[in-house]
Short mmCIF file of C-alpha atoms and ligand atoms in Angstrom, two decimals:
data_model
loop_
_atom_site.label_atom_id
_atom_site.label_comp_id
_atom_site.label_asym_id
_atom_site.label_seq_id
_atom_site.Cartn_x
_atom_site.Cartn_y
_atom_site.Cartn_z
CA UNK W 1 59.15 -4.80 31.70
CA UNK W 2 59.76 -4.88 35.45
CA UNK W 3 57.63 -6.74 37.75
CA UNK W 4 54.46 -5.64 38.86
CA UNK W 5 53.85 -3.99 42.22
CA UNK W 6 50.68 -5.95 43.72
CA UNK W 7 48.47 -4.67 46.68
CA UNK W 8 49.56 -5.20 50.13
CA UNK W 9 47.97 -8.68 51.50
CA UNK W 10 44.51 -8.02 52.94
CA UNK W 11 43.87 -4.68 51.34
CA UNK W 12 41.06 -4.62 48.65
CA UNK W 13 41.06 -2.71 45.77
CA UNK W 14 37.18 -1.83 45.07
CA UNK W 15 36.63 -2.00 41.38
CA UNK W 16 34.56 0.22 38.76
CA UNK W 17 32.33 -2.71 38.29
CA UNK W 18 31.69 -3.19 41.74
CA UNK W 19 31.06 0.39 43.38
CA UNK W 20 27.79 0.42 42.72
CA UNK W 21 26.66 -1.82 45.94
CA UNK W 22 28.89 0.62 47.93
CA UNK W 23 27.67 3.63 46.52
CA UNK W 24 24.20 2.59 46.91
CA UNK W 25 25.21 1.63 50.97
CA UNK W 26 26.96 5.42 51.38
CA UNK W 27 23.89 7.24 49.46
CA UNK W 28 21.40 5.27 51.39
CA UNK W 29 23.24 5.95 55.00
CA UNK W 30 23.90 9.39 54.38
CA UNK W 31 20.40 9.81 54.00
CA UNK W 32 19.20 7.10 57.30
CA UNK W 33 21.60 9.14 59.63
CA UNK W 34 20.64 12.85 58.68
CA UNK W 35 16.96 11.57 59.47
CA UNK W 36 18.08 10.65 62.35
CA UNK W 37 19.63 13.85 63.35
CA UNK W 38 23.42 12.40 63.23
CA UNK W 39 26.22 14.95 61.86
CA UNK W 40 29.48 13.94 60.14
CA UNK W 41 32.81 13.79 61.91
CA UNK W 42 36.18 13.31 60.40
CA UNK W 43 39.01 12.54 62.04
CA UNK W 44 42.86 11.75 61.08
CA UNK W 45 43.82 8.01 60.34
CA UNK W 46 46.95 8.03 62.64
CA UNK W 47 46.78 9.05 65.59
CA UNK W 48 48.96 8.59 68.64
CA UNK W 49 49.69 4.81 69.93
CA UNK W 50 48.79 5.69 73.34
CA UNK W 51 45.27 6.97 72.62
CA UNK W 52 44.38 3.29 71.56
CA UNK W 53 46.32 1.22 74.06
CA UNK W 54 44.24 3.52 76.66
CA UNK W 55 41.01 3.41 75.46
CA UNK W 56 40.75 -0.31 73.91
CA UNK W 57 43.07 -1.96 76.35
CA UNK W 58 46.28 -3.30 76.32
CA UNK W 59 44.92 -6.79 76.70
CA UNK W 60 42.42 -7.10 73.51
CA UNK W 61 43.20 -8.84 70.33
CA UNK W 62 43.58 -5.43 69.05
CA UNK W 63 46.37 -3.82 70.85
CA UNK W 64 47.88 -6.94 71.30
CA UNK W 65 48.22 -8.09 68.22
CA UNK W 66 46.22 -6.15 65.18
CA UNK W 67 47.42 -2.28 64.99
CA UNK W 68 49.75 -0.97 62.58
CA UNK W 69 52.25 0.88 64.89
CA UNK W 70 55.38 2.62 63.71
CA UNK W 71 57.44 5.54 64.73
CA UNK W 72 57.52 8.06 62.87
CA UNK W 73 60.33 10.15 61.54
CA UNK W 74 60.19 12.00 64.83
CA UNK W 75 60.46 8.97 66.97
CA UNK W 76 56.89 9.20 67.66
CA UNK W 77 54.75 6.31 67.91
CA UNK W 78 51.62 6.48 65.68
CA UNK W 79 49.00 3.73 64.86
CA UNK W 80 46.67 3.12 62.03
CA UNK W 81 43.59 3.51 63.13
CA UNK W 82 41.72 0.05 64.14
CA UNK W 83 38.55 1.26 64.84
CA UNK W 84 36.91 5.06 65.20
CA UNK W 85 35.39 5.19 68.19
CA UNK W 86 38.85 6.56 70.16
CA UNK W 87 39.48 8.90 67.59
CA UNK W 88 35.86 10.14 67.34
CA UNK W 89 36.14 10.63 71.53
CA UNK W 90 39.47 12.17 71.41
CA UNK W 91 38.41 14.69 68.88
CA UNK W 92 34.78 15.75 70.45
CA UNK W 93 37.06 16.32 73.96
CA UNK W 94 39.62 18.22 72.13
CA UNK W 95 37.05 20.42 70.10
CA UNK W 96 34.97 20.89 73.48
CA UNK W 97 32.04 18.97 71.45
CA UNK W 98 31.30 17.26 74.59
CA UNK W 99 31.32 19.59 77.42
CA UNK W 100 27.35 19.82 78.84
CA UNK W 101 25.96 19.27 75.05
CA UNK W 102 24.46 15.78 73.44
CA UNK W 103 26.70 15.13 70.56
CA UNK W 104 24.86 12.77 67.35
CA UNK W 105 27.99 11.81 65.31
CA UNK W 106 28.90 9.40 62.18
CA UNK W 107 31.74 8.87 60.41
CA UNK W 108 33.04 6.55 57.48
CA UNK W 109 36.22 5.20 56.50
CA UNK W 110 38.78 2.40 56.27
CA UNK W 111 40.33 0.74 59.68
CA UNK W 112 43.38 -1.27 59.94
CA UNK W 113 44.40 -4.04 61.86
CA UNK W 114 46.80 -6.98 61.00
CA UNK W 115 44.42 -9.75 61.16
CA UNK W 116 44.84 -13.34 59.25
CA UNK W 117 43.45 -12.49 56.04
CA UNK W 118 40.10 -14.28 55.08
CA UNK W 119 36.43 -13.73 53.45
CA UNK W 120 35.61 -10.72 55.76
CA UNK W 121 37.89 -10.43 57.61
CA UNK W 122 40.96 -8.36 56.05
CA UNK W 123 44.00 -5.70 56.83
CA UNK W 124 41.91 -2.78 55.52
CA UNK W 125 38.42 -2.51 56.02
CA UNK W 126 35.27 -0.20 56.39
CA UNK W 127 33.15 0.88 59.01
CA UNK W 128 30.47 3.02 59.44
CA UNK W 129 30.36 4.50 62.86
CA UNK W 130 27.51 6.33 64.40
CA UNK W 131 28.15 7.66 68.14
CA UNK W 132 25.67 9.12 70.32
CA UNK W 133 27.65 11.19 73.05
CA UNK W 134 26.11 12.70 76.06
CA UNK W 135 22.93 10.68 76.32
CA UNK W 136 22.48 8.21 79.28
CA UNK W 137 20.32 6.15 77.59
CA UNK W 138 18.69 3.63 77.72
CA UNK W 139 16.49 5.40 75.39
CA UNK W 140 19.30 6.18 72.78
CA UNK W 141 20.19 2.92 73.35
CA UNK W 142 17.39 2.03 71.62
CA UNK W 143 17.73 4.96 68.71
CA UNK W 144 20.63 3.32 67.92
CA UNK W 145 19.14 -0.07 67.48
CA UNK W 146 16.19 1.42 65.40
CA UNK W 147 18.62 3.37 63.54
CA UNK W 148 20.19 0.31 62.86
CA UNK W 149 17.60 -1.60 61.92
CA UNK W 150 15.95 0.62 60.01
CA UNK W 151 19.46 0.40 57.89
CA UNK W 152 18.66 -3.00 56.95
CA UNK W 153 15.23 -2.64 55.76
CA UNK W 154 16.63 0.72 53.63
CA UNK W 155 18.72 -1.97 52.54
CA UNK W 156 16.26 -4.51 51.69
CA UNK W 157 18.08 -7.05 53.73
CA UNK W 158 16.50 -10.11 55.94
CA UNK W 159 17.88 -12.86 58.40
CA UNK W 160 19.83 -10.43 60.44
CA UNK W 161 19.78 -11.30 64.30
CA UNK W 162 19.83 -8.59 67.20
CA UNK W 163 21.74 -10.42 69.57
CA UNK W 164 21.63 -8.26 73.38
CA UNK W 165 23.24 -8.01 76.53
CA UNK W 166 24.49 -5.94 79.24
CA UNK W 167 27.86 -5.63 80.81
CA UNK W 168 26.77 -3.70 83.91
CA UNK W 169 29.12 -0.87 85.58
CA UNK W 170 32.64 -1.09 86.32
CA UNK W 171 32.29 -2.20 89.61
CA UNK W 172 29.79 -5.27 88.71
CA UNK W 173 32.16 -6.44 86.37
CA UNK W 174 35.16 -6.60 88.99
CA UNK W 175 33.15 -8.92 91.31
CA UNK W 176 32.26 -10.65 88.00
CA UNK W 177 36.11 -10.97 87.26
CA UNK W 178 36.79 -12.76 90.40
CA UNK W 179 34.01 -15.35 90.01
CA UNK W 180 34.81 -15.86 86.60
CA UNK W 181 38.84 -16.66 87.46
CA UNK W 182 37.71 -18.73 90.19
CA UNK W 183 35.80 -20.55 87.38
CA UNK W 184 38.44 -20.55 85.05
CA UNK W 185 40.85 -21.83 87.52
CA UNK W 186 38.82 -24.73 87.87
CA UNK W 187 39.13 -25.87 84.24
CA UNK W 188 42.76 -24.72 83.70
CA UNK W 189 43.79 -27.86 81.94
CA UNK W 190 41.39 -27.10 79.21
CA UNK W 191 42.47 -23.47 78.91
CA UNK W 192 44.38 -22.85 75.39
CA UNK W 193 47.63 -20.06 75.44
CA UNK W 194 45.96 -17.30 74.60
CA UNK W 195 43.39 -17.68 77.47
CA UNK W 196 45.56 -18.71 80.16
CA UNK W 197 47.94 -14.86 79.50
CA UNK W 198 43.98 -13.52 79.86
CA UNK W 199 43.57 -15.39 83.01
CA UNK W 200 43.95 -12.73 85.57
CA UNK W 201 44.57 -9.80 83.55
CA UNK W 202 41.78 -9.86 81.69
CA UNK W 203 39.27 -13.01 82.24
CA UNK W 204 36.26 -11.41 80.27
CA UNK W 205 38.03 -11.71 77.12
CA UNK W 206 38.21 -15.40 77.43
CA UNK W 207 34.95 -15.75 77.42
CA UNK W 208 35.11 -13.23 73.82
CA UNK W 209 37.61 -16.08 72.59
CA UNK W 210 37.20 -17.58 68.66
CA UNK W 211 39.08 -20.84 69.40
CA UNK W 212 36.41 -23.50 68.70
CA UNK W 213 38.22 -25.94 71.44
CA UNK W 214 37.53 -23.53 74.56
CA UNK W 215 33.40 -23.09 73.50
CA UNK W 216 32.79 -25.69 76.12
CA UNK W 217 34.76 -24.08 78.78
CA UNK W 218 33.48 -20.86 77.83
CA UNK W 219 29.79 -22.02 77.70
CA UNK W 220 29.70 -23.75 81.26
CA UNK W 221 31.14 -20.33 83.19
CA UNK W 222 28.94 -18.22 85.10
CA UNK W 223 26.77 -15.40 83.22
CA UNK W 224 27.05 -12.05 84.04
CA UNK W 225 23.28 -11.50 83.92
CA UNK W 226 23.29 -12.99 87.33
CA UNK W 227 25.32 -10.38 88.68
CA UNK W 228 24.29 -7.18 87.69
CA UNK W 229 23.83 -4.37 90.02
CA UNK W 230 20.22 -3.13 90.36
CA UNK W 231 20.52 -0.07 88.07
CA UNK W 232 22.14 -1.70 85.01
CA UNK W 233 19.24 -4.45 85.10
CA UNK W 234 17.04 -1.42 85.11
CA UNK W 235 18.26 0.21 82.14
CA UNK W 236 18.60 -3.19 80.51
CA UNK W 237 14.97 -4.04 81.18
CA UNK W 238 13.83 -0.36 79.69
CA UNK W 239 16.12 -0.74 77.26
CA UNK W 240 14.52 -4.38 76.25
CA UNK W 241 11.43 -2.67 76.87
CA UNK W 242 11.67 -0.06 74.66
CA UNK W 243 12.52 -2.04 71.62
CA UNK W 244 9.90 -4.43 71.93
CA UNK W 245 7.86 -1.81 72.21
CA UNK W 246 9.34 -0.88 68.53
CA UNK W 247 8.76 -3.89 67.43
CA UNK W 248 12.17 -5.06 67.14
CA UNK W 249 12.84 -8.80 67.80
CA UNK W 250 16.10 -9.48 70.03
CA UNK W 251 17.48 -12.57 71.40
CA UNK W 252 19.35 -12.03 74.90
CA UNK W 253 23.09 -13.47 74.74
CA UNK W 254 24.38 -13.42 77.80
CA UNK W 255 28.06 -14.47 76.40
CA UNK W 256 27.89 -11.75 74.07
CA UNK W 257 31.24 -9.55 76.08
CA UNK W 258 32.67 -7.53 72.60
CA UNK W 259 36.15 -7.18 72.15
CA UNK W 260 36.74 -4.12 73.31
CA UNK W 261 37.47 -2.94 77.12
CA UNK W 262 35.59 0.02 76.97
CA UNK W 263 32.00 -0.80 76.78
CA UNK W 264 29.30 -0.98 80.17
CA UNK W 265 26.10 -1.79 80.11
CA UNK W 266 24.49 -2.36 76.97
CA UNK W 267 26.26 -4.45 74.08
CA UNK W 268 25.08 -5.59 70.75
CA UNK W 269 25.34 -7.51 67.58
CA UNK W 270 23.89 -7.84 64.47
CA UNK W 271 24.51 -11.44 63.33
CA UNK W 272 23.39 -13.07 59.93
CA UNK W 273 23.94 -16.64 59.06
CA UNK W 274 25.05 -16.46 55.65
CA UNK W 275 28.27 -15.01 56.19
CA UNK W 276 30.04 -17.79 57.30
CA UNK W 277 32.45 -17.40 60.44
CA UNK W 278 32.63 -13.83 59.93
CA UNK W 279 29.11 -13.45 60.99
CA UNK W 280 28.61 -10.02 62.66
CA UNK W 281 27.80 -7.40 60.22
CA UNK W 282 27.06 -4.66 62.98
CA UNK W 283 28.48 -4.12 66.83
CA UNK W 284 27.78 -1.65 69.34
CA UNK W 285 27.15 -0.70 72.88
CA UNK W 286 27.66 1.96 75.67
CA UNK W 287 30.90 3.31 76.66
CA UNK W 288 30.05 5.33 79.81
CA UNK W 289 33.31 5.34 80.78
CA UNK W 290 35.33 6.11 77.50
CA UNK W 291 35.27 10.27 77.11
CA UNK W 292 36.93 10.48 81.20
CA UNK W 293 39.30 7.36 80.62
CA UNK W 294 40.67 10.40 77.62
CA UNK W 295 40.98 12.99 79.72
CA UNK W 296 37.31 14.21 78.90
CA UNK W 297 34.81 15.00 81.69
CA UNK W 298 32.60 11.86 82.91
CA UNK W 299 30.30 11.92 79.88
CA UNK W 300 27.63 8.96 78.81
CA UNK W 301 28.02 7.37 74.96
CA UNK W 302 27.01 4.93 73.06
CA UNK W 303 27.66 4.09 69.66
CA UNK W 304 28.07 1.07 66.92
CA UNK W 305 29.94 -0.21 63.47
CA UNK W 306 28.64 -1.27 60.73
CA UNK W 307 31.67 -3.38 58.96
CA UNK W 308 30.97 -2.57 55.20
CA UNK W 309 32.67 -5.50 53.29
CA UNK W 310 30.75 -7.91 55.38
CA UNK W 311 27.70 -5.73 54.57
CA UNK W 312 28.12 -5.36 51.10
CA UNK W 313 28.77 -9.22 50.69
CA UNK W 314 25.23 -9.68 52.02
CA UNK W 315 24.04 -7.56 49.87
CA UNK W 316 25.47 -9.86 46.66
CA UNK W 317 24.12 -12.62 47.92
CA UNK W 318 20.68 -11.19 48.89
CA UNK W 319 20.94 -10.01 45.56
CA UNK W 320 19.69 -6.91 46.24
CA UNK W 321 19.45 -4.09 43.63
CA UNK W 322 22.18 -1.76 43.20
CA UNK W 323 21.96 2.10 41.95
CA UNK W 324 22.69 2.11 38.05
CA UNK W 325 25.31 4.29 37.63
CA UNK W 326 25.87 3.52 33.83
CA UNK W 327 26.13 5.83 30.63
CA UNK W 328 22.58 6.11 28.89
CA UNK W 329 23.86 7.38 25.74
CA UNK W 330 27.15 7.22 24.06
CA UNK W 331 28.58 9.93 21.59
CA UNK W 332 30.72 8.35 18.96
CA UNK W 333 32.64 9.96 16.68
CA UNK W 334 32.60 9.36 12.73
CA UNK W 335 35.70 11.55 11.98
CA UNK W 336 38.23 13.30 13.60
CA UNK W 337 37.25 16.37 12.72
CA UNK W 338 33.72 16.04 13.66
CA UNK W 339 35.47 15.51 17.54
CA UNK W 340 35.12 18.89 18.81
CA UNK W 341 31.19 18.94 18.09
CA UNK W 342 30.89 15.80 19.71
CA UNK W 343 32.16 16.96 23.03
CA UNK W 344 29.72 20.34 22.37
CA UNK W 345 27.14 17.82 21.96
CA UNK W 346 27.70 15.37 24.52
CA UNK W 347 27.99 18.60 26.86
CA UNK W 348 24.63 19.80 25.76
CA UNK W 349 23.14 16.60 26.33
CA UNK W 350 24.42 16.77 29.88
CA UNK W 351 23.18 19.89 30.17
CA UNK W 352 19.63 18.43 29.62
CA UNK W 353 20.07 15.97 32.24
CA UNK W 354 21.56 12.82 30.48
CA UNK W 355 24.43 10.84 31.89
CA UNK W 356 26.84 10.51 28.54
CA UNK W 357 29.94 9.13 27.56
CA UNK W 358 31.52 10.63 25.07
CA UNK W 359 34.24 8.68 22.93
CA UNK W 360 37.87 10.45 23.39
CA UNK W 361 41.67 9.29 21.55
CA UNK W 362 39.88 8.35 17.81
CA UNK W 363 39.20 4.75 16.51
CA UNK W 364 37.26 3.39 14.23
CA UNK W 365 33.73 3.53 14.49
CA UNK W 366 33.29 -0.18 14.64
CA UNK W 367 35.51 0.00 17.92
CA UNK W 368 33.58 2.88 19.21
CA UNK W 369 30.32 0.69 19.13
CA UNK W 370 31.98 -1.84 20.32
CA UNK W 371 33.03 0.51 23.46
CA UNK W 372 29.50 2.10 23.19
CA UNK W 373 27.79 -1.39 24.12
CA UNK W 374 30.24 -2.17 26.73
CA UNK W 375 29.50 0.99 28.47
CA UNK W 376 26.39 -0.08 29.34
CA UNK W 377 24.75 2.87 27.32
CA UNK W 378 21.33 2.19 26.04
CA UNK W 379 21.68 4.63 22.49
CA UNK W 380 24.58 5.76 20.58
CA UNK W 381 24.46 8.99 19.33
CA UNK W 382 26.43 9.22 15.72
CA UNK W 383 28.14 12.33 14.17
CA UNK W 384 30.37 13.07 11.25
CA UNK W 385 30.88 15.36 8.82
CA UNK W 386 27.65 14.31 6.94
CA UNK W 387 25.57 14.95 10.19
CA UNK W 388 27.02 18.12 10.68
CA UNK W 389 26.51 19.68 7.24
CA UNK W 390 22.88 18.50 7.50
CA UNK W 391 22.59 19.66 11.17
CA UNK W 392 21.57 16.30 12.42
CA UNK W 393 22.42 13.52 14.36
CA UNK W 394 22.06 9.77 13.75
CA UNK W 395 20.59 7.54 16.86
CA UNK W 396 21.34 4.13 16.92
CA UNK W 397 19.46 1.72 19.52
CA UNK W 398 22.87 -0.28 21.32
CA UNK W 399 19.95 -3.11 22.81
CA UNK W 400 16.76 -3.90 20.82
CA UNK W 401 17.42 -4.56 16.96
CA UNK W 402 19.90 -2.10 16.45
CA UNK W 403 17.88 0.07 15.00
CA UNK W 404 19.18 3.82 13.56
CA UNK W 405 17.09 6.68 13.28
CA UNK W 406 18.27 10.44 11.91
CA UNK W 407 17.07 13.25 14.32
CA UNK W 408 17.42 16.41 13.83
CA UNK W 409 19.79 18.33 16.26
CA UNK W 410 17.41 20.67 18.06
CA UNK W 411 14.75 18.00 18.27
CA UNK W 412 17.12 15.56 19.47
CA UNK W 413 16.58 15.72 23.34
CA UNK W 414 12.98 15.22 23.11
CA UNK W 415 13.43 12.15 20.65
CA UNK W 416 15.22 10.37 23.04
CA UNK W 417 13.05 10.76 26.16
CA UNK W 418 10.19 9.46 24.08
CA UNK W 419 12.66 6.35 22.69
CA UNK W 420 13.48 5.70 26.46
CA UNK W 421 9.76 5.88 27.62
CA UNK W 422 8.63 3.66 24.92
CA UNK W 423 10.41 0.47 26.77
P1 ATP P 1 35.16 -9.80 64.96
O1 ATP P 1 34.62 -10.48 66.16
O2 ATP P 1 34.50 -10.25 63.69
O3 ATP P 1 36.64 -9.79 64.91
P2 ATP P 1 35.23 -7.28 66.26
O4 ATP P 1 34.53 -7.50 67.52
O5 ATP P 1 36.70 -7.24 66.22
O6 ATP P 1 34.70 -8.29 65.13
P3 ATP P 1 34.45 -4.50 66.03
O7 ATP P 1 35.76 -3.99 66.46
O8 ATP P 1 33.31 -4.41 66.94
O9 ATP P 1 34.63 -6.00 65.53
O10 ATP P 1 34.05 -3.87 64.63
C1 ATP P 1 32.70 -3.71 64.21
C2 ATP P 1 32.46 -4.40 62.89
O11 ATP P 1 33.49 -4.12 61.96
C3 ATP P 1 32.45 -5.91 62.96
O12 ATP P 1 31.22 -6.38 63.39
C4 ATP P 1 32.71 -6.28 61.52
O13 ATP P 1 31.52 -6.17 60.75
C5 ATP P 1 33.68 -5.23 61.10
N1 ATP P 1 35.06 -5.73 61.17
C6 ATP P 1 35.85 -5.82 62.26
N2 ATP P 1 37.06 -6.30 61.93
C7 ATP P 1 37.04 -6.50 60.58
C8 ATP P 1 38.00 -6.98 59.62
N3 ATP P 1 39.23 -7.30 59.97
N4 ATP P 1 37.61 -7.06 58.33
C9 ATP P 1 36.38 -6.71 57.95
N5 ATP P 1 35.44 -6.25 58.80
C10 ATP P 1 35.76 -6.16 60.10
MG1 MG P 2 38.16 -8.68 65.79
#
């Protein structure tokens, strides 16, 4: 035997056993968005290197160091996608989605980026993306945070945070730059490598930086909330307004920056503290500047992610319920030549609504129970040769006391309802 081929690091295989807590995420989403009014969008997983390095920045963790990139057999240079939000833009410009229309858009799908492997945080991953294009705001701002939250209470989940904050415009954020370098100049010595490259290409992102050592220096800089033009600190105050007005409970982070380059005003998070370090389930904000910095007309967006692994790991340890998506009965099989009317039964049966799994390659019928009980099935329907000639079909309880009853074939759907009721 040659040696086994094994996954490539950081890229999950999701097993039969565990699908159901996704399935129960997608079914439940679907559902959230289309009452919000949101439409599906797909979009390619490569796309063109350039679109990201323009629209995330060259200087983020991202672009830097996380995409996939390769050329292909054209020379080309094409990247896995790391996140949707480019792609999303770059195909609502191309289709003319955007031009003078409001654009309510999700998507779903795995993103790539070379990260160090660890609980949530891995190579491939899922997001949920839901973009609102063509909306100032801050009023769909605030959809989006409703929408959101409303996700976790579909979801039955508690103890998630909606941490808040607002980036201001463009211009706001240059003036902020320079303060902020001045700042950062004055600590230098306590600056780690990573930060000091950021310096003066990209200050904001030190502030965005992981490395436990810098928290201090990062913590004692000047806060962007003091510096915000008078229009952002309008729409932040609506936008504040607005949810509390919703009832949704916020705390106002003034460090929170995101690591992307393309967001203004309004950026959030949805934190939880039983996650660990890899804390933020959900991340979002306003892009204003995005759609043009593509080659699109100036157009407002905003939009989030929902990272699903980190999602669906709260989920397991909320223990919260997910959809059954097990056999109820189980058609066994006495002889081999009784196999053709057990797929005509197991057929009918679906016919009437059941969910059925019907043995298939012959064993014996100890090994078919066996099978039957590890299916998850709740009754095992029986036929042979015996059944057949006496047109019936012999029920056999997989969980009580294993109890076997002989039904008649025609009366055989209605038997089981009422065996299923009774429990
Ligand atoms: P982080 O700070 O955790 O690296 P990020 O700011 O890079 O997150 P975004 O690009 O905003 O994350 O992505 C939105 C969400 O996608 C995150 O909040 C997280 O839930 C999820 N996510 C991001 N990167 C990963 C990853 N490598 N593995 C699993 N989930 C991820
Ligand atoms: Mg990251």
């Amino acid at each position: 035997m040659s040696k086994a081929i094994q996954a490539v690091r950081g890229m999950n295989d999701v097993l039969p056993d565990s699908i159901g807590h996704w399935q129960h995420v997608e079914r439940i989403a679907r559902d959230l968005l289309h009452a919000y009014g949101y439409r599906e969008i797909r979009f390619p997983l490569l796309e063109k290197t350039e679109l990201y390095a323009r629209s995330i920045g060259e200087l983020t963790d991202i672009v830097e160091k996380e995409m996939y990139t390769f050329e292909d057999r054209n020379g080309d240079s094409l990247t896995l996608r790391p996140e949707g939000t480019a792609g999303c833009v770059r195909a609502g410009i191309e289709h003319g989605l955007l031009h003078n229309q409001q654009q309510r858009l999700w998507y779903l799908g795995p993103m790539f980026r070379h990260e160090r492997p660890q609980k949530g945080r891995y190579r491939q991953f899922h997001q949920f993306g839901v973009e609102a294009l063509g909306i100032p705001g801050p009023d769909v701002d605030a959809e989006l945070v409703l929408l959101s939250a409303r996700w976790w209470r579909a979801l039955n989940l508690d103890g998630l945070t909606l941490e808040i904050n607002s980036l201001g415009t463009p211009s706001v954020r240059a003036a902020y730059r320079e303060n902020l370098v001045a700042y950062f100049e004055s600590r230098r010595g306590e600056l780690d490598e990573d930060s000091l490259r950021r310096l003066h290409r990209n200050p904001m992102r030190v502030l965005d930086s992981k490395n436990p050592a810098m928290q201090d220096v990062v913590s004692g800089a000047p806060s962007l909330a003091d510096a915000l033009d008078n229009e952002s600190r309008a729409h932040f105050d609506q936008l504040l307004e607005l949810l509390a007005g919703a009832n949704v409970s916020f705390v106002v982070n003034p460090r929170l920056v995101r690591g992307l380059d393309y967001y203004t005003r309004t950026v959030f998070e949805w934190t939880t503290d039983r996650l660990g370090a890899q804390s933020t389930v959900c991340a979002g904000g306003r892009y204003d500047g995005l759609v043009e910095q593509l080659g699109g007309r100036p157009t407002p967006a905003a939009g989030f992610a929902i990272g699903l692994e980190r999602l669906i790991e709260l989920l397991a340890i909320q223990g919260a319920a997910s959809q059954p998506h097990q056999p109820e009965l189980f058609v066994a099989v006495a002889q081999p030549t009784a196999q053709a009317a057990a797929l005509q039964l197991a057929e009918r049966m679906r016919d009437a609504g059941w969910r059925v799994t019907c043995h298939c390659g012959g064993s014996s019928l100890k090994s078919q129970l066996k099978q039957a009980d590890r299916s998850g099935a709740r009754l095992a329907l029986l036929l042979g040769e015996d059944e057949l000639a006496r047109g019936q079909v012999q029920v056999k309880d997989l969980r009580g006391a294993g109890e076997q009853w002989s039904v008649a074939a025609g009366e055989l759907d209605g038997f089981l309802r009422e065996r299923l009721e009774q429990r």
